PDB file of C-alpha atoms and ligand atoms in Angstrom:
ATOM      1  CA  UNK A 218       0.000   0.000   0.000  1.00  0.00           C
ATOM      2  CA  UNK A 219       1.158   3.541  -0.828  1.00  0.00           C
ATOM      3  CA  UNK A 220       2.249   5.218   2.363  1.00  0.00           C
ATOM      4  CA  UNK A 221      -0.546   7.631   3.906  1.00  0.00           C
ATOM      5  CA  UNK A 222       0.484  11.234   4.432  1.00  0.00           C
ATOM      6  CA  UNK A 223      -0.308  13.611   7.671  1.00  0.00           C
ATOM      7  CA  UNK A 224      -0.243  17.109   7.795  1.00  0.00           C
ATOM      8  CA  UNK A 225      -0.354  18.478  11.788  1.00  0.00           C
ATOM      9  CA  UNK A 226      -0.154  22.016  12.206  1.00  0.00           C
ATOM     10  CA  UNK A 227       1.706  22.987  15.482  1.00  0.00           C
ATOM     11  CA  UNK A 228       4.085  20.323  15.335  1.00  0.00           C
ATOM     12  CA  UNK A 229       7.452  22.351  16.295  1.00  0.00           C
ATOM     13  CA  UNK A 230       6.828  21.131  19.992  1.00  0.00           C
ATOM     14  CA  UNK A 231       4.344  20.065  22.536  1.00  0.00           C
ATOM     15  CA  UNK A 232       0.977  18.003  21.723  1.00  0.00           C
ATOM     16  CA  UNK A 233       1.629  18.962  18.256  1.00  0.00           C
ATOM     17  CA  UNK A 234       5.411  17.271  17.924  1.00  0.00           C
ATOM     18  CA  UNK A 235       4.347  14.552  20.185  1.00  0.00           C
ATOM     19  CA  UNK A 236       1.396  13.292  17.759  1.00  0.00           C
ATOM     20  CA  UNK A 237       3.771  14.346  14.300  1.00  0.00           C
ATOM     21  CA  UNK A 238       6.135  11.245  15.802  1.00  0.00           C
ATOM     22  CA  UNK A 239       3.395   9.058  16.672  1.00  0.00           C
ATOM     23  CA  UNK A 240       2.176   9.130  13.468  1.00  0.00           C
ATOM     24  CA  UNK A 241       5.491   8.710  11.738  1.00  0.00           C
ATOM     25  CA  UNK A 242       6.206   5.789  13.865  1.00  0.00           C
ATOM     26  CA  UNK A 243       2.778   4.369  12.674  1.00  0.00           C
ATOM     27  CA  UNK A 244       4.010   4.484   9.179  1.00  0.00           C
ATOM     28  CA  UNK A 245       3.042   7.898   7.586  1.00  0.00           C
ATOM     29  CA  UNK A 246       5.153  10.170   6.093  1.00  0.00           C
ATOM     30  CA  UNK A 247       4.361  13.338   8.042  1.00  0.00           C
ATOM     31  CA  UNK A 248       4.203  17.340   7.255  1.00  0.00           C
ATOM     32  CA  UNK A 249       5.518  19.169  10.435  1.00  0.00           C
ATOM     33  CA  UNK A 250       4.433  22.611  10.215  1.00  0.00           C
ATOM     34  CA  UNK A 251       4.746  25.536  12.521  1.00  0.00           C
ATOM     35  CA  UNK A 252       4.731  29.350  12.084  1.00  0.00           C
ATOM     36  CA  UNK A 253       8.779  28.963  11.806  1.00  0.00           C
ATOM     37  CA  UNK A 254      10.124  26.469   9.838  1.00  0.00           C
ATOM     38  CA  UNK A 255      13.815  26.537  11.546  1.00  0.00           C
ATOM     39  CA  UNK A 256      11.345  25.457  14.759  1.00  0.00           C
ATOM     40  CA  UNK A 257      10.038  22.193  13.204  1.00  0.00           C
ATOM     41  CA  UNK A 258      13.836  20.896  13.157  1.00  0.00           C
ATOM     42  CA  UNK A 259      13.658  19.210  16.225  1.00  0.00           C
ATOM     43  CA  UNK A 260      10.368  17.336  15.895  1.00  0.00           C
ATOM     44  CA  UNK A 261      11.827  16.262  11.914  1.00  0.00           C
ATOM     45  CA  UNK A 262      15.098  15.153  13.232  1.00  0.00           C
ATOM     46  CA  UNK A 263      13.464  13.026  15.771  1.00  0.00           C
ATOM     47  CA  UNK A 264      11.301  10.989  13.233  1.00  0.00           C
ATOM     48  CA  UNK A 265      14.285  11.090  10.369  1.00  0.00           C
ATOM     49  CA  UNK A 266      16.537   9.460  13.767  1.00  0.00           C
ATOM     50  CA  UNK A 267      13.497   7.079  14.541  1.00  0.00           C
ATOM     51  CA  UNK A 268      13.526   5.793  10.607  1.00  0.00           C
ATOM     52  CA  UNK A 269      10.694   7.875   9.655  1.00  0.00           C
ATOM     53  CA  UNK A 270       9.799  10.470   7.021  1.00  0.00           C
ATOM     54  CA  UNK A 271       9.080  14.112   7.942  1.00  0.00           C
ATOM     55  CA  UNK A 272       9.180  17.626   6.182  1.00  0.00           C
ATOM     56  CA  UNK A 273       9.073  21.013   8.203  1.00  0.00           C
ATOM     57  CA  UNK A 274       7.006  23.740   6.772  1.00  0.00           C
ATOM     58  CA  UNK A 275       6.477  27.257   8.172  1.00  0.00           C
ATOM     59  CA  UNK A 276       3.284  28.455   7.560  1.00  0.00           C
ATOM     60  CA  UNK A 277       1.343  30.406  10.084  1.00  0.00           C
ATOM     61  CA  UNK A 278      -2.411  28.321   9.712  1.00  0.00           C
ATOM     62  CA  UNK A 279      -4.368  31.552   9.579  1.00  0.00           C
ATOM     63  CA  UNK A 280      -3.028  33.373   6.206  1.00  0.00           C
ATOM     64  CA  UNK A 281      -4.617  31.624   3.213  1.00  0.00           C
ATOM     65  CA  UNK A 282      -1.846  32.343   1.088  1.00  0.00           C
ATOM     66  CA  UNK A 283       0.528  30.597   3.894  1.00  0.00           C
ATOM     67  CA  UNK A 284      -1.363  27.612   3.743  1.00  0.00           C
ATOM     68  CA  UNK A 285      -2.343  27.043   0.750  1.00  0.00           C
ATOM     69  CA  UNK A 286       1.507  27.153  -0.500  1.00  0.00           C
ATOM     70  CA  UNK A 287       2.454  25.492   2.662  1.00  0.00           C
ATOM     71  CA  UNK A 288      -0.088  22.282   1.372  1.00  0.00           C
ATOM     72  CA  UNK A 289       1.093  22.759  -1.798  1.00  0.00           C
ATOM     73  CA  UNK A 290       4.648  21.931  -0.803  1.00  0.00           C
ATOM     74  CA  UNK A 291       3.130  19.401   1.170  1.00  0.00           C
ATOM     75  CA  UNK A 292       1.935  17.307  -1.986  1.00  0.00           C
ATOM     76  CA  UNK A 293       5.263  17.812  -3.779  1.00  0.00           C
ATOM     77  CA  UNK A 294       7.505  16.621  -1.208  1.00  0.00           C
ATOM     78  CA  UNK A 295       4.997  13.555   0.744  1.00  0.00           C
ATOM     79  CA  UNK A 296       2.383  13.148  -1.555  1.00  0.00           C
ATOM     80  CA  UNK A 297      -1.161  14.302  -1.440  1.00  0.00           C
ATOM     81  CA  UNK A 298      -2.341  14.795   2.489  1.00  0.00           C
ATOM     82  CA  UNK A 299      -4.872  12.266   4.013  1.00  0.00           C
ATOM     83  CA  UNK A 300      -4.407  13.183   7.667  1.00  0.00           C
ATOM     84  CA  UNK A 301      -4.545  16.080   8.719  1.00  0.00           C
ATOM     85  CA  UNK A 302      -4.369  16.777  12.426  1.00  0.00           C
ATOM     86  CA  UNK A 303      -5.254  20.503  13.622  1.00  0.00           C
ATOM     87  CA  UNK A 304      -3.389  21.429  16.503  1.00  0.00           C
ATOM     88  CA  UNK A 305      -1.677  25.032  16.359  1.00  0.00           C
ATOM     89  CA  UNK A 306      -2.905  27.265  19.101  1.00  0.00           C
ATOM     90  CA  UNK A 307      -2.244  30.030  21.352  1.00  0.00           C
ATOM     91  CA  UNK A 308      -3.796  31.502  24.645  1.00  0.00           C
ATOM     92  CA  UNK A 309      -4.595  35.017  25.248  1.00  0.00           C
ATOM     93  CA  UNK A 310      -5.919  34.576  28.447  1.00  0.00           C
ATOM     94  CA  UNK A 311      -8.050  37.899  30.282  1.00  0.00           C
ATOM     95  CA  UNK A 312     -11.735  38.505  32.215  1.00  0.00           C
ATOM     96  CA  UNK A 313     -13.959  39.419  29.579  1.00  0.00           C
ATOM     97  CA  UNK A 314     -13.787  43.042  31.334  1.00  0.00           C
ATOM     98  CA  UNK A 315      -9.850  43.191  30.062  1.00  0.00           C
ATOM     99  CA  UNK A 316      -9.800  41.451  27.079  1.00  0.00           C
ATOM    100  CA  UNK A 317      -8.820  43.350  24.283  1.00  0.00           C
ATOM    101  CA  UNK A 318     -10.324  42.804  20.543  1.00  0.00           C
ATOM    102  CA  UNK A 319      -6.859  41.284  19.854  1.00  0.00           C
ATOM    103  CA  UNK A 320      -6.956  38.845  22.551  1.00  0.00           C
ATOM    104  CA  UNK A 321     -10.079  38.103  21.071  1.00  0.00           C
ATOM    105  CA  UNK A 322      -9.500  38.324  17.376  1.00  0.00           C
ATOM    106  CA  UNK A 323      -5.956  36.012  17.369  1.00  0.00           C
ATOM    107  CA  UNK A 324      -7.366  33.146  19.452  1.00  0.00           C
ATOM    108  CA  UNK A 325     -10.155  32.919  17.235  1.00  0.00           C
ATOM    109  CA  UNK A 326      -7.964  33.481  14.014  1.00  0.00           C
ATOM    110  CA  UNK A 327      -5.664  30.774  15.150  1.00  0.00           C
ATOM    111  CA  UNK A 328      -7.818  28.238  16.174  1.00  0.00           C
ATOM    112  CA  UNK A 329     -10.962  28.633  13.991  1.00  0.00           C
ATOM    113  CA  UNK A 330      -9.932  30.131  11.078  1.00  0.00           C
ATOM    114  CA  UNK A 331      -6.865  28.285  11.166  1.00  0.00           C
ATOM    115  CA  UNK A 332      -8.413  24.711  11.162  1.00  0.00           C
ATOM    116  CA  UNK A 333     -11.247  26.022   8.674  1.00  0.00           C
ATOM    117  CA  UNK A 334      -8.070  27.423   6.425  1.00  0.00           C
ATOM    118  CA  UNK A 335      -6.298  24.135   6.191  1.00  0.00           C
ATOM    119  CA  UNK A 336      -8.733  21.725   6.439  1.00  0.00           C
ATOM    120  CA  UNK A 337     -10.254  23.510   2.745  1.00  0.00           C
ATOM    121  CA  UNK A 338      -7.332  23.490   1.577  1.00  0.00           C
ATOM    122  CA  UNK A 339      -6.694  19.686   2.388  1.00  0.00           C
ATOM    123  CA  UNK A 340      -9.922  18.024   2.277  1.00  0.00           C
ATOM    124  CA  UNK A 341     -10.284  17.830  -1.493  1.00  0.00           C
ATOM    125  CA  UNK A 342      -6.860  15.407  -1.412  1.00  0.00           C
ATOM    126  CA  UNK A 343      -8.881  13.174   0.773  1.00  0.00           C
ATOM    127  CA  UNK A 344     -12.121  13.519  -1.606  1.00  0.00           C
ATOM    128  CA  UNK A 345      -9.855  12.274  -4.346  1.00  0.00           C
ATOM    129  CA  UNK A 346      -8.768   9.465  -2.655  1.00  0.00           C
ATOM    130  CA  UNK A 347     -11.808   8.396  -0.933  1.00  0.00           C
ATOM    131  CA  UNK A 348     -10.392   8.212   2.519  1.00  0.00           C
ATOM    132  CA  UNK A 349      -8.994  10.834   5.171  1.00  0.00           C
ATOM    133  CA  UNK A 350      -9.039  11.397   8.969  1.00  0.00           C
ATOM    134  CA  UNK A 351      -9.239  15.058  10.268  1.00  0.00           C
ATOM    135  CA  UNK A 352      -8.686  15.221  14.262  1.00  0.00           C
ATOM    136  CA  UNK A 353      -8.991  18.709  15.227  1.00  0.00           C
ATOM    137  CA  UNK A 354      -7.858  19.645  19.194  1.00  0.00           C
ATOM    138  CA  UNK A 355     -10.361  20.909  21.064  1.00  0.00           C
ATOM    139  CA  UNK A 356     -10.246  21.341  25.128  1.00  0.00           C
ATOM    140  CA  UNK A 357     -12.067  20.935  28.273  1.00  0.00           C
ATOM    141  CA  UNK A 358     -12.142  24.455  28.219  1.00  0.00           C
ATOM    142  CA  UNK A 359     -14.983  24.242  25.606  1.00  0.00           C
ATOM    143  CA  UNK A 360     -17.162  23.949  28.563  1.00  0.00           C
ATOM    144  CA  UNK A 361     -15.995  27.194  29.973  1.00  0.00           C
ATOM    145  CA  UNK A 362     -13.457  28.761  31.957  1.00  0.00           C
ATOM    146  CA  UNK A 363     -12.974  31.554  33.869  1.00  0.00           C
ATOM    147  CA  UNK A 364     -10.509  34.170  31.815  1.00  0.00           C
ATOM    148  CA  UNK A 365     -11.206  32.253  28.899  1.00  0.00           C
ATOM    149  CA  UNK A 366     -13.831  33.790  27.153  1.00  0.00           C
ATOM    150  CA  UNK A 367     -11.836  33.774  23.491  1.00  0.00           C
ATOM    151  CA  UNK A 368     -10.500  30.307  23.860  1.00  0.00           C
ATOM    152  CA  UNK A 369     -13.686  28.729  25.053  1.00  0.00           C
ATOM    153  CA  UNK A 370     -15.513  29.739  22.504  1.00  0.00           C
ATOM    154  CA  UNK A 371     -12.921  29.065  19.836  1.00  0.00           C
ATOM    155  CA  UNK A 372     -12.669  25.618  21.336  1.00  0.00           C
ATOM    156  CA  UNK A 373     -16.257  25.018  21.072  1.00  0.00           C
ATOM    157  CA  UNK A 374     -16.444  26.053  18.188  1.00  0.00           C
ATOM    158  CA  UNK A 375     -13.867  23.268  16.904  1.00  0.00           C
ATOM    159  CA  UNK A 376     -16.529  20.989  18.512  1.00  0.00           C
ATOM    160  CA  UNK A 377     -19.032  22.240  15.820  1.00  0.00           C
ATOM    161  CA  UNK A 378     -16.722  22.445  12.962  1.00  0.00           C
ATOM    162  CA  UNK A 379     -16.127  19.080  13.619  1.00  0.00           C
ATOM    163  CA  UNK A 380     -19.718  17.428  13.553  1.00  0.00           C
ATOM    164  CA  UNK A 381     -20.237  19.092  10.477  1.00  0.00           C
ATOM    165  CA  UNK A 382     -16.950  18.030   8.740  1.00  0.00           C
ATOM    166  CA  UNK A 383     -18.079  14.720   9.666  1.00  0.00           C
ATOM    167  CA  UNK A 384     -21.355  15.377   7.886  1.00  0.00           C
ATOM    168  CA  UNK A 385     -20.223  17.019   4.933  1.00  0.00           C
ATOM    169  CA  UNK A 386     -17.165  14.955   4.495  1.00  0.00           C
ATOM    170  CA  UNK A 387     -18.507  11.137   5.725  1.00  0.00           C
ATOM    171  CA  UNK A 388     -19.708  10.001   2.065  1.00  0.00           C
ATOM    172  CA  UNK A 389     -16.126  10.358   0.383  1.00  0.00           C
ATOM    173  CA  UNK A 390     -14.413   7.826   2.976  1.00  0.00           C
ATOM    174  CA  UNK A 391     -13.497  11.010   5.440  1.00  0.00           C
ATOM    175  CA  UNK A 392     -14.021  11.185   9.335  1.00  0.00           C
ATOM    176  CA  UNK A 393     -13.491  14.046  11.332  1.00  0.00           C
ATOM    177  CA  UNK A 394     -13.157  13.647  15.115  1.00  0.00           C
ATOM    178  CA  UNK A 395     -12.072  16.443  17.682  1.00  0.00           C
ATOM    179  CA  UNK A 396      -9.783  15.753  21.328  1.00  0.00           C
ATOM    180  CA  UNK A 397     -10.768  17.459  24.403  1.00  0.00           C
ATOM    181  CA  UNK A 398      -7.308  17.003  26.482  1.00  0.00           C
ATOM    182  CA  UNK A 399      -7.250  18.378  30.256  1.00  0.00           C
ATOM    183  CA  UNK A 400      -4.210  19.383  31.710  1.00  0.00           C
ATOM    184  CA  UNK A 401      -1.755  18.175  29.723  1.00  0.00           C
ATOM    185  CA  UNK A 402       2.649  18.993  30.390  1.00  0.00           C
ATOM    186  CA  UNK A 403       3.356  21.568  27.589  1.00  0.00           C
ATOM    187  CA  UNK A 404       5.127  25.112  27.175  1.00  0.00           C
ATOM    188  CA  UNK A 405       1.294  26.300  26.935  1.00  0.00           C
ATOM    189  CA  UNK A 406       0.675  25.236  30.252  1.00  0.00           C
ATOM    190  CA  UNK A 407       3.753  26.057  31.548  1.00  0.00           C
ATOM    191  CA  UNK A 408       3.512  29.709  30.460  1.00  0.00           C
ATOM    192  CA  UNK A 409       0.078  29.634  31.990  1.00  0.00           C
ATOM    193  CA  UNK A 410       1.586  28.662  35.676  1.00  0.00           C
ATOM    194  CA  UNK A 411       3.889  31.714  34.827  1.00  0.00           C
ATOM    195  CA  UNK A 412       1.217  33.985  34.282  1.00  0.00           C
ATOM    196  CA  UNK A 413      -1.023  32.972  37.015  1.00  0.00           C
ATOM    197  CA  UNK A 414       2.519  33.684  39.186  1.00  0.00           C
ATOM    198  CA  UNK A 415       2.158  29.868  40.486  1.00  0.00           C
ATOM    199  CA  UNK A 416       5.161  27.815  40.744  1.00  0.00           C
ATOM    200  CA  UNK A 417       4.312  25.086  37.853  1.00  0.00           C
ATOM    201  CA  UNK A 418       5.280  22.490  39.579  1.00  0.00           C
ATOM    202  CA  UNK A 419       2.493  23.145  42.353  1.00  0.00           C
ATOM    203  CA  UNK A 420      -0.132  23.401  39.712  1.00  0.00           C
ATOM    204  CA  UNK A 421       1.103  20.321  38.090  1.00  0.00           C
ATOM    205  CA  UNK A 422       0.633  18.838  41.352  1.00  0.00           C
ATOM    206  CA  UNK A 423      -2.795  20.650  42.041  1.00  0.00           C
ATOM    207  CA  UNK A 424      -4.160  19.796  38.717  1.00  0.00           C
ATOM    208  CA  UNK A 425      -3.240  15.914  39.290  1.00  0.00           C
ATOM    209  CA  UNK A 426      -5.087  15.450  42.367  1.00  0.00           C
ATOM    210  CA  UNK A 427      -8.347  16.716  40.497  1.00  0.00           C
ATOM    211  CA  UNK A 428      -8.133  13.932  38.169  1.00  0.00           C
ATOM    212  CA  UNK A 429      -9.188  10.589  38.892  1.00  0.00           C
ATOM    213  CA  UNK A 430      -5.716   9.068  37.620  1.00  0.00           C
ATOM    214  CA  UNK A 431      -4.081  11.047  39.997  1.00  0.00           C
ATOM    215  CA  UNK A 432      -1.798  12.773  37.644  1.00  0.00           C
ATOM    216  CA  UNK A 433      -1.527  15.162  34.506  1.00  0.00           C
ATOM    217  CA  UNK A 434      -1.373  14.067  30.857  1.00  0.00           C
ATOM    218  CA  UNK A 435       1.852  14.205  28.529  1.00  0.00           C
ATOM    219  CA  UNK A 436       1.617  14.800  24.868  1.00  0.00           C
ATOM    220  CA  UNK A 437       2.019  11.540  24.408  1.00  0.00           C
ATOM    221  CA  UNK A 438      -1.795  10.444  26.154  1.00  0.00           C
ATOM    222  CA  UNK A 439      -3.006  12.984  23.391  1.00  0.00           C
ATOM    223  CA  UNK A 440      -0.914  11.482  20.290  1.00  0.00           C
ATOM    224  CA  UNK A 441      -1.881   8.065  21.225  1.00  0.00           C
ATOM    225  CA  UNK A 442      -5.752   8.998  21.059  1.00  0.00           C
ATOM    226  CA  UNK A 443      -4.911  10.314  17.262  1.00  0.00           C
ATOM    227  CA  UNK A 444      -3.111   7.748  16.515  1.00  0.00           C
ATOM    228  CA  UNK A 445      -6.496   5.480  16.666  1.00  0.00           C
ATOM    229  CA  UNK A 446      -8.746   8.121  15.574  1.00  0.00           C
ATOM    230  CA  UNK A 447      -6.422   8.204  12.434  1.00  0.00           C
ATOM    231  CA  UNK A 448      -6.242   4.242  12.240  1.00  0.00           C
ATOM    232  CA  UNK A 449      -7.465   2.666   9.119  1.00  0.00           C
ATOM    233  CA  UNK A 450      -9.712   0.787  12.023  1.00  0.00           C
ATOM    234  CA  UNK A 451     -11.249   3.728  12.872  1.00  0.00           C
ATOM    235  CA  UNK A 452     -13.364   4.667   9.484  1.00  0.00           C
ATOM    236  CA  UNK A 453     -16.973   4.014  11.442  1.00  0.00           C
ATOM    237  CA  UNK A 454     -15.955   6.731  14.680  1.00  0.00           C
ATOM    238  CA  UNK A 455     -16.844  10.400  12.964  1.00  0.00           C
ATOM    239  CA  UNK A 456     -18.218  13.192  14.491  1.00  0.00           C
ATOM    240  CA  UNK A 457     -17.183  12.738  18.145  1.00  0.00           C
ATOM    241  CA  UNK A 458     -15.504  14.022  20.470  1.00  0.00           C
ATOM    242  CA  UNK A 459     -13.181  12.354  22.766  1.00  0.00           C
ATOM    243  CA  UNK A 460     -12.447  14.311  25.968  1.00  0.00           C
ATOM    244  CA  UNK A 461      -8.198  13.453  27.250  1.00  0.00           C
ATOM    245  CA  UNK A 462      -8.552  14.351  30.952  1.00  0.00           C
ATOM    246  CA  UNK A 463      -7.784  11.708  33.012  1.00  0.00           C
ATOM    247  CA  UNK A 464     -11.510  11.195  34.365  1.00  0.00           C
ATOM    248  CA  UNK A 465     -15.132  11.980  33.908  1.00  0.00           C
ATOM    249  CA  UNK A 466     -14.783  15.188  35.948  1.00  0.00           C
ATOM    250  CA  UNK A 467     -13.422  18.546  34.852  1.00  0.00           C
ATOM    251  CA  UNK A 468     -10.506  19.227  37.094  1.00  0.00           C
ATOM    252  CA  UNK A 469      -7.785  22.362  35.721  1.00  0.00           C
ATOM    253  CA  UNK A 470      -8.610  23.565  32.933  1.00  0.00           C
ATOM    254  CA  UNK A 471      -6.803  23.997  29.093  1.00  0.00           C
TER     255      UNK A 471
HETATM  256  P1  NAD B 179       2.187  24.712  22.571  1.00  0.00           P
HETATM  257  O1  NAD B 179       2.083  26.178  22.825  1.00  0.00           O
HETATM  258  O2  NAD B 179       3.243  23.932  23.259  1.00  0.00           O
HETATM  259  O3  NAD B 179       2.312  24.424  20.992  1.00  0.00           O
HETATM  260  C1  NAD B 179       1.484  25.072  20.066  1.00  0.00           C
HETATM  261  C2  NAD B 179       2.237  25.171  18.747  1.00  0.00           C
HETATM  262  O4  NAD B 179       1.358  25.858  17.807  1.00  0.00           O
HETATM  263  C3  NAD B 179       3.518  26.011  18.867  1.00  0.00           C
HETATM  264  O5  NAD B 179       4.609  25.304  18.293  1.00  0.00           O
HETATM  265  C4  NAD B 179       3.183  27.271  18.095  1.00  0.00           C
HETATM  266  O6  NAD B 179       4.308  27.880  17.451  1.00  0.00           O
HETATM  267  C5  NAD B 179       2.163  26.761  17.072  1.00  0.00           C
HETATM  268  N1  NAD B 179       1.355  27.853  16.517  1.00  0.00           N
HETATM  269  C6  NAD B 179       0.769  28.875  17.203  1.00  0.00           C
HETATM  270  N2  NAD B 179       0.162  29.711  16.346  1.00  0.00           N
HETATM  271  C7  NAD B 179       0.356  29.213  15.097  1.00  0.00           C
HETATM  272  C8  NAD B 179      -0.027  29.644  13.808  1.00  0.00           C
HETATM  273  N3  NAD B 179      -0.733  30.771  13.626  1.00  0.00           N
HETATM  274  N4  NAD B 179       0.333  28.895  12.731  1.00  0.00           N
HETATM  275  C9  NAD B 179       1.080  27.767  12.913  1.00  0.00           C
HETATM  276  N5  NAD B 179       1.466  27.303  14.123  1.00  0.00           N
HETATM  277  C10 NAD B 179       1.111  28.024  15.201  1.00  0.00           C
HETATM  278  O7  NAD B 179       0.737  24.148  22.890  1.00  0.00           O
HETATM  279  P2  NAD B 179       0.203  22.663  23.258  1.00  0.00           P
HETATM  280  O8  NAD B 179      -0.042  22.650  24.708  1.00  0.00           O
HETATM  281  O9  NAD B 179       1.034  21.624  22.615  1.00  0.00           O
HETATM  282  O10 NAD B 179      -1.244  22.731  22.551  1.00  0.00           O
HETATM  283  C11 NAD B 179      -1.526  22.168  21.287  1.00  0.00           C
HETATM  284  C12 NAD B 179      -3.024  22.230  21.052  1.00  0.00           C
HETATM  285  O11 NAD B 179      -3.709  21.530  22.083  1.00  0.00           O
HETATM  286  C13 NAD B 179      -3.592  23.650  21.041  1.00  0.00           C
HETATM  287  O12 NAD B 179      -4.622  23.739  20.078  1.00  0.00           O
HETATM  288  C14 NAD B 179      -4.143  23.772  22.438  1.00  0.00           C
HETATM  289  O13 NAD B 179      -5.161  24.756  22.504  1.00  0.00           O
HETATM  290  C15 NAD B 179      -4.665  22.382  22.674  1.00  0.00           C
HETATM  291  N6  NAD B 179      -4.819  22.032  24.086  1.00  0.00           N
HETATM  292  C16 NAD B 179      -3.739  22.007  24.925  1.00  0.00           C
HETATM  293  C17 NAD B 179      -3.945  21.657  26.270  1.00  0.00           C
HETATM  294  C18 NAD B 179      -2.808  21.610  27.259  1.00  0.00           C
HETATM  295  O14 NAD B 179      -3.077  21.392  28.444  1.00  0.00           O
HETATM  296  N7  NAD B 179      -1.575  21.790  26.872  1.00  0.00           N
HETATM  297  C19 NAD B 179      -5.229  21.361  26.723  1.00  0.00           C
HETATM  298  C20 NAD B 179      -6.298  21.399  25.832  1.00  0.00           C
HETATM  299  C21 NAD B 179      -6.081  21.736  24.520  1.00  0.00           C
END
């Protein structure tokens, strides 16, 4: 069989890198792409040293012009795109009383318009071939969270732009699914810990208790949950979403 392609976006480090060398070591070639290419190094050198195939691509996901020559390059140097995992994100965290109409206007650029951005530009490879897997990340925060009014509703919003990918999408062979992770061990929630002025080691420690596994996730929990929702196996799962929080209950939010 001709090797299956992924494109994640936000792959230079975190949940991003973690689930571009999950799905290399699964067998797919993968596009690494990040608003700075010279940032994706890491991440490609890691699934190059693990036997794997990988490309870095800087692109920032919410210029149409960015992506749609980033995907471009994509199909030249993989092969046309089949998974395409959207994960780039940023947090502009404020009370609705002190958030400014940038706070507001990235998060929801990055997130929503990102995903919608790539996934158009994408989607028609996966048409063609009759078969494609879209995870998008969502959060726990979708549910709401104090100082979150931007990212809440950006990460609901995935929620939606999910089902109806899955709609749309689900006669040409094409799920779309969306993660929810909790708290999971990243430079996001690290600078979070910083801005809050807690010690991140207490809130790692804070955040675990609320959990009913008794600790915080790692990239990895998140790739791993990809991984199957991008599984050939996995063609009859569309339109959920698949909260990655340790437990039933909310605990810290992300
Ligand atoms: P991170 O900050 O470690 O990594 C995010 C990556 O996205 C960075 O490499 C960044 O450069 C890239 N990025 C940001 N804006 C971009 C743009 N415009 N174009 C291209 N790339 C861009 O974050 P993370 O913790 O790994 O989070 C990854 C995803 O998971 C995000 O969507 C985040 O909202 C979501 N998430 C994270 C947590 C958590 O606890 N860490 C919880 C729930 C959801």
């Amino acid at each position: 069989m001709v090797q299956r392609v992924a494109l994640v976006t936000g792959a230079a480090r975190g949940i991003g890198a973690a689930t571009a060398q999950r799905l290399a070591a699964d067998g797919l070639a993968v596009a690494v792409l990040d608003l700075d290419e010279a940032a994706t190094k890491s991440t490609v050198e890691a699934i190059i040293a693990a036997g794997g195939r990988a490309v870095g691509i800087g692109a920032d996901v919410a210029d149409r012009e960015q992506v749609e020559n980033a995907v471009a390059r994509v199909v030249a140097e993989l092969g046309p795109p089949t998974v395409l995992v959207n994960n780039a994100g940023v947090l502009r965290d404020n009370l609705i009383f002190k958030m400014t109409d940038d706070d507001w206007d990235t998060v929801l650029s990055v997130h929503l318009r990102g995903a919608f951005l790539v996934t158009r530009a994408v989607q028609g490879h996966m048409v063609e071939a009759k078969w494609g897997r879209i995870v998008n990340l969502s959060s726990t925060s979708a549910l709401g969270n104090r100082g979150q009014v931007n990212y809440a509703a950006a990460k609901a919003g995935m929620q939606g732009f999910t089902k109806t990918l899955a709609i749309e999408l689900g006669r040409y062979g094409v799920t779309a699914n969306a993660v929810a992770p909790g708290f999971i061990e990243t430079a996001m929630t690290a600078a979070t810990a910083a801005r809050m002025g807690i010690d991140f080691e207490t809130l790692k420690k804070g955040g675990a208790e609320q959990t009913a596994v008794k600790r915080i996730g790692q990239p990895e929990d998140v790739a791993h949950t990809i991984s199957f929702l991008a599984s050939e196996g996995a063609g009859f799962v569309s339109g959920q979403v698949i909260y990655v929080s340790g437990g039933p209950q909310l605990g810290v939010l992300f």
